Tab-separated table of C-alpha atoms in Angstrom:
chain	number	residue	atom	x	y	z
A	1	UNK	CA	85.957	127.171	100.273
A	2	UNK	CA	89.124	125.220	99.425
A	3	UNK	CA	89.356	123.639	96.136
A	4	UNK	CA	92.429	122.238	94.418
A	5	UNK	CA	93.476	122.380	90.378
A	6	UNK	CA	95.300	119.746	88.751
A	7	UNK	CA	95.373	121.250	85.397
A	8	UNK	CA	96.865	118.353	83.524
A	9	UNK	CA	94.544	115.672	83.058
A	10	UNK	CA	97.417	112.946	81.259
A	11	UNK	CA	101.189	113.072	81.091
A	12	UNK	CA	102.982	110.985	79.532
A	13	UNK	CA	106.872	111.063	79.588
A	14	UNK	CA	109.191	108.390	78.878
A	15	UNK	CA	111.252	106.089	81.419
A	16	UNK	CA	114.163	107.732	82.673
A	17	UNK	CA	112.956	111.279	82.123
A	18	UNK	CA	112.115	113.892	84.786
A	19	UNK	CA	108.791	114.103	85.460
A	20	UNK	CA	106.769	117.288	86.881
A	21	UNK	CA	103.219	117.095	88.021
A	22	UNK	CA	101.408	120.444	88.411
A	23	UNK	CA	98.977	121.212	91.642
A	24	UNK	CA	97.285	124.601	92.265
A	25	UNK	CA	95.101	125.254	95.742
A	26	UNK	CA	92.693	127.873	97.092
A	27	UNK	CA	92.605	128.277	100.663
A	28	UNK	CA	92.538	131.474	102.987
A	29	UNK	CA	94.516	129.804	105.833
A	30	UNK	CA	98.145	128.144	105.633
A	31	UNK	CA	96.828	124.881	103.784
A	32	UNK	CA	97.889	121.271	104.716
A	33	UNK	CA	98.667	120.140	101.611
A	34	UNK	CA	99.007	115.891	100.382
A	35	UNK	CA	99.823	113.662	96.975
A	36	UNK	CA	98.321	110.861	96.866
A	37	UNK	CA	99.002	107.602	94.111
A	38	UNK	CA	96.410	105.466	92.959
A	39	UNK	CA	96.890	102.676	90.647
A	40	UNK	CA	93.570	101.121	88.577
A	41	UNK	CA	91.075	99.819	90.824
A	42	UNK	CA	93.115	100.412	94.320
A	43	UNK	CA	92.520	102.827	97.267
A	44	UNK	CA	94.972	105.927	97.036
A	45	UNK	CA	98.229	105.889	98.636
A	46	UNK	CA	100.353	108.992	100.200
A	47	UNK	CA	103.047	109.898	98.455
A	48	UNK	CA	103.938	112.853	100.781
A	49	UNK	CA	102.456	115.800	102.863
A	50	UNK	CA	103.231	119.658	103.827
A	51	UNK	CA	101.906	121.327	107.027
A	52	UNK	CA	104.638	123.989	108.044
A	53	UNK	CA	108.212	124.448	107.875
A	54	UNK	CA	110.651	123.374	104.721
A	55	UNK	CA	108.754	124.152	101.837
A	56	UNK	CA	110.748	121.245	100.015
A	57	UNK	CA	109.123	117.889	101.053
A	58	UNK	CA	110.372	114.335	100.583
A	59	UNK	CA	108.181	111.551	99.732
A	60	UNK	CA	107.965	107.562	99.144
A	61	UNK	CA	109.476	106.209	96.038
A	62	UNK	CA	111.615	108.983	95.175
A	63	UNK	CA	108.974	111.725	95.060
A	64	UNK	CA	109.496	115.234	96.507
A	65	UNK	CA	107.541	118.455	96.363
A	66	UNK	CA	107.570	122.001	96.596
A	67	UNK	CA	105.230	124.651	98.278
A	68	UNK	CA	105.211	128.050	96.968
A	69	UNK	CA	102.593	130.515	98.871
A	70	UNK	CA	102.955	132.852	96.757
A	71	UNK	CA	102.089	130.761	93.996
A	72	UNK	CA	99.805	128.900	95.799
A	73	UNK	CA	101.236	125.523	94.244
A	74	UNK	CA	102.598	122.478	95.373
A	75	UNK	CA	103.884	120.673	92.379
A	76	UNK	CA	104.660	116.845	92.519
A	77	UNK	CA	108.353	116.199	90.839
A	78	UNK	CA	110.538	112.876	90.312
A	79	UNK	CA	114.243	112.916	88.668
A	80	UNK	CA	113.828	109.885	86.609
A	81	UNK	CA	110.383	108.208	86.434
A	82	UNK	CA	110.215	104.295	86.392
A	83	UNK	CA	107.562	102.434	84.240
A	84	UNK	CA	106.237	101.364	87.541
A	85	UNK	CA	105.384	104.865	88.627
A	86	UNK	CA	102.186	104.844	85.585
A	87	UNK	CA	99.568	105.389	87.822
A	88	UNK	CA	96.806	108.252	88.880
A	89	UNK	CA	97.983	110.891	90.845
A	90	UNK	CA	96.025	113.503	93.328
A	91	UNK	CA	96.455	116.459	95.139
A	92	UNK	CA	94.681	117.219	97.940
A	93	UNK	CA	94.283	119.865	100.634
A	94	UNK	CA	92.881	119.733	103.838
A	95	UNK	CA	91.756	121.721	106.918
A	96	UNK	CA	91.303	120.723	110.399
A	97	UNK	CA	88.041	119.780	111.598
A	98	UNK	CA	86.618	121.059	115.137
A	99	UNK	CA	86.624	118.007	117.530
A	100	UNK	CA	89.062	116.053	115.378
A	101	UNK	CA	90.392	114.711	111.695
A	102	UNK	CA	90.910	116.542	108.802
A	103	UNK	CA	88.923	117.242	105.560
A	104	UNK	CA	90.517	116.563	102.264
A	105	UNK	CA	89.194	118.428	98.858
A	106	UNK	CA	91.075	116.658	96.262
A	107	UNK	CA	92.090	117.706	92.684
A	108	UNK	CA	90.425	115.747	89.416
A	109	UNK	CA	93.794	113.643	89.195
A	110	UNK	CA	96.462	113.312	86.572
A	111	UNK	CA	97.028	110.156	84.587
A	112	UNK	CA	100.557	109.347	83.871
A	113	UNK	CA	101.384	107.191	81.375
A	114	UNK	CA	105.480	105.933	81.393
A	115	UNK	CA	106.572	105.165	77.626
A	116	UNK	CA	109.485	102.379	77.444
B	1	UNK	CA	98.328	94.118	109.568
B	2	UNK	CA	96.906	97.372	110.303
B	3	UNK	CA	94.611	98.433	107.520
B	4	UNK	CA	91.089	99.511	106.100
B	5	UNK	CA	88.821	96.687	104.463
B	6	UNK	CA	86.141	97.654	102.218
B	7	UNK	CA	83.720	95.129	100.949
B	8	UNK	CA	82.825	93.102	98.366
B	9	UNK	CA	85.166	94.551	96.164
B	10	UNK	CA	82.539	94.308	93.456
B	11	UNK	CA	78.537	94.717	93.605
B	12	UNK	CA	76.160	94.847	91.577
B	13	UNK	CA	72.454	95.954	92.212
B	14	UNK	CA	69.229	96.686	90.414
B	15	UNK	CA	67.891	100.006	90.292
B	16	UNK	CA	65.582	100.722	93.199
B	17	UNK	CA	67.824	98.836	95.783
B	18	UNK	CA	69.391	100.063	98.511
B	19	UNK	CA	72.942	98.454	98.704
B	20	UNK	CA	75.321	98.563	101.722
B	21	UNK	CA	78.873	98.852	101.449
B	22	UNK	CA	81.019	98.149	104.305
B	23	UNK	CA	84.253	99.317	105.766
B	24	UNK	CA	86.163	98.295	108.781
B	25	UNK	CA	89.130	99.714	110.213
B	26	UNK	CA	91.452	97.995	113.090
B	27	UNK	CA	93.959	101.321	112.977
B	28	UNK	CA	92.235	102.613	116.170
B	29	UNK	CA	91.519	105.829	113.981
B	30	UNK	CA	88.799	107.907	115.168
B	31	UNK	CA	87.677	109.834	112.140
B	32	UNK	CA	86.163	107.842	109.121
B	33	UNK	CA	85.619	109.043	105.680
B	34	UNK	CA	83.303	108.288	102.644
B	35	UNK	CA	84.586	109.263	99.108
B	36	UNK	CA	82.815	108.912	95.880
B	37	UNK	CA	84.950	108.691	92.975
B	38	UNK	CA	83.905	109.170	88.811
B	39	UNK	CA	86.030	109.313	86.241
B	40	UNK	CA	87.781	112.763	85.572
B	41	UNK	CA	85.830	113.880	88.898
B	42	UNK	CA	88.312	113.302	91.557
B	43	UNK	CA	87.105	112.016	94.900
B	44	UNK	CA	84.132	113.473	96.050
B	45	UNK	CA	83.289	113.579	100.159
B	46	UNK	CA	79.811	111.767	101.153
B	47	UNK	CA	79.980	111.565	104.647
B	48	UNK	CA	82.600	111.525	107.554
B	49	UNK	CA	82.474	110.633	111.150
B	50	UNK	CA	84.939	112.047	113.980
B	51	UNK	CA	83.902	110.349	116.757
B	52	UNK	CA	81.102	107.006	117.110
B	53	UNK	CA	77.578	107.967	116.935
B	54	UNK	CA	78.173	111.089	115.392
B	55	UNK	CA	78.197	112.260	111.803
B	56	UNK	CA	78.350	114.704	109.236
B	57	UNK	CA	77.621	115.288	105.947
B	58	UNK	CA	80.101	115.901	102.913
B	59	UNK	CA	79.105	117.336	99.911
B	60	UNK	CA	77.134	115.041	98.085
B	61	UNK	CA	75.439	113.484	100.718
B	62	UNK	CA	71.564	112.760	99.124
B	63	UNK	CA	70.814	109.322	98.135
B	64	UNK	CA	73.050	108.399	101.022
B	65	UNK	CA	72.981	107.048	104.517
B	66	UNK	CA	75.378	106.160	107.301
B	67	UNK	CA	75.860	104.930	110.896
B	68	UNK	CA	79.088	104.533	113.180
B	69	UNK	CA	77.667	102.495	115.891
B	70	UNK	CA	81.358	101.257	116.543
B	71	UNK	CA	84.691	102.763	116.263
B	72	UNK	CA	85.783	99.903	113.517
B	73	UNK	CA	83.010	100.092	111.454
B	74	UNK	CA	81.489	102.710	108.990
B	75	UNK	CA	79.065	101.456	106.894
B	76	UNK	CA	77.243	103.473	103.839
B	77	UNK	CA	74.012	102.665	102.219
B	78	UNK	CA	73.693	103.870	98.752
B	79	UNK	CA	69.707	104.596	98.627
B	80	UNK	CA	66.949	104.184	95.778
B	81	UNK	CA	66.925	108.123	95.909
B	82	UNK	CA	70.836	108.214	94.825
B	83	UNK	CA	70.104	108.877	90.799
B	84	UNK	CA	72.830	107.922	89.552
B	85	UNK	CA	75.125	105.632	92.475
B	86	UNK	CA	77.254	103.705	89.785
B	87	UNK	CA	80.304	104.553	91.038
B	88	UNK	CA	83.775	103.818	93.203
B	89	UNK	CA	83.333	104.138	96.482
B	90	UNK	CA	86.504	104.708	98.693
B	91	UNK	CA	86.492	104.596	102.481
B	92	UNK	CA	89.003	106.364	104.253
B	93	UNK	CA	89.974	106.897	107.925
B	94	UNK	CA	92.534	109.030	109.822
B	95	UNK	CA	93.712	110.202	113.338
B	96	UNK	CA	94.938	113.047	114.574
B	97	UNK	CA	95.482	115.967	112.248
B	98	UNK	CA	98.155	115.777	110.254
B	99	UNK	CA	98.959	112.280	109.102
B	100	UNK	CA	96.540	112.459	106.321
B	101	UNK	CA	94.117	109.683	105.622
B	102	UNK	CA	94.523	106.051	104.983
B	103	UNK	CA	92.387	104.090	101.967
B	104	UNK	CA	90.694	101.326	101.678
B	105	UNK	CA	90.464	99.308	97.980
B	106	UNK	CA	87.467	100.572	97.097
B	107	UNK	CA	84.189	98.890	96.536
B	108	UNK	CA	82.691	99.103	92.701
B	109	UNK	CA	79.182	99.347	92.651
B	110	UNK	CA	76.965	98.788	89.389
B	111	UNK	CA	73.436	99.633	89.392
B	112	UNK	CA	71.532	97.905	86.087
């Protein structure tokens, strides 16, 4: 069965500093990988996704992530964090369902706090 | 604008009562999903549906039921058999296999 581990429950960074959120996955085949962001009391918004090809993917809001098959990782990065980036971030691994759609398994999330 | 609408945003019910959470989408997405979110546990899949009149159990389906009579609608009923129903419930939809999910804004259910 597929699984996702986000080892950091909470991370605090200063505004303007760089950010890296860790994500490790377990999946037998080539994974489909996603990062989502959630503001308090809201739904999840897709930041970026990886399916194949270039292992460095760019997303919205200046985020990027790098897929490393040898390490089973898909870490999220941002060169300079803004106060508005404070939120909870979820990594997810998915596989295609027979008949259409895909099933995502989510990590437990990393809560990002940004200090001004 | 296209999107997913979940209603109500907050819901309070007495223990032992069934309650139905609404999820409507106008994105023309084929697949729809229900997730439950608890602090520190991430999102867990309750049910999903790939086409009208068909749905599958997810990882934590016990105590829940769904229907998919229309492509646009995927209501979730939390029954009295659900031992710990207080949680944040998220509905999502997807089209194809490579675009990820679009999420609704969630319903927070509190059972007292």
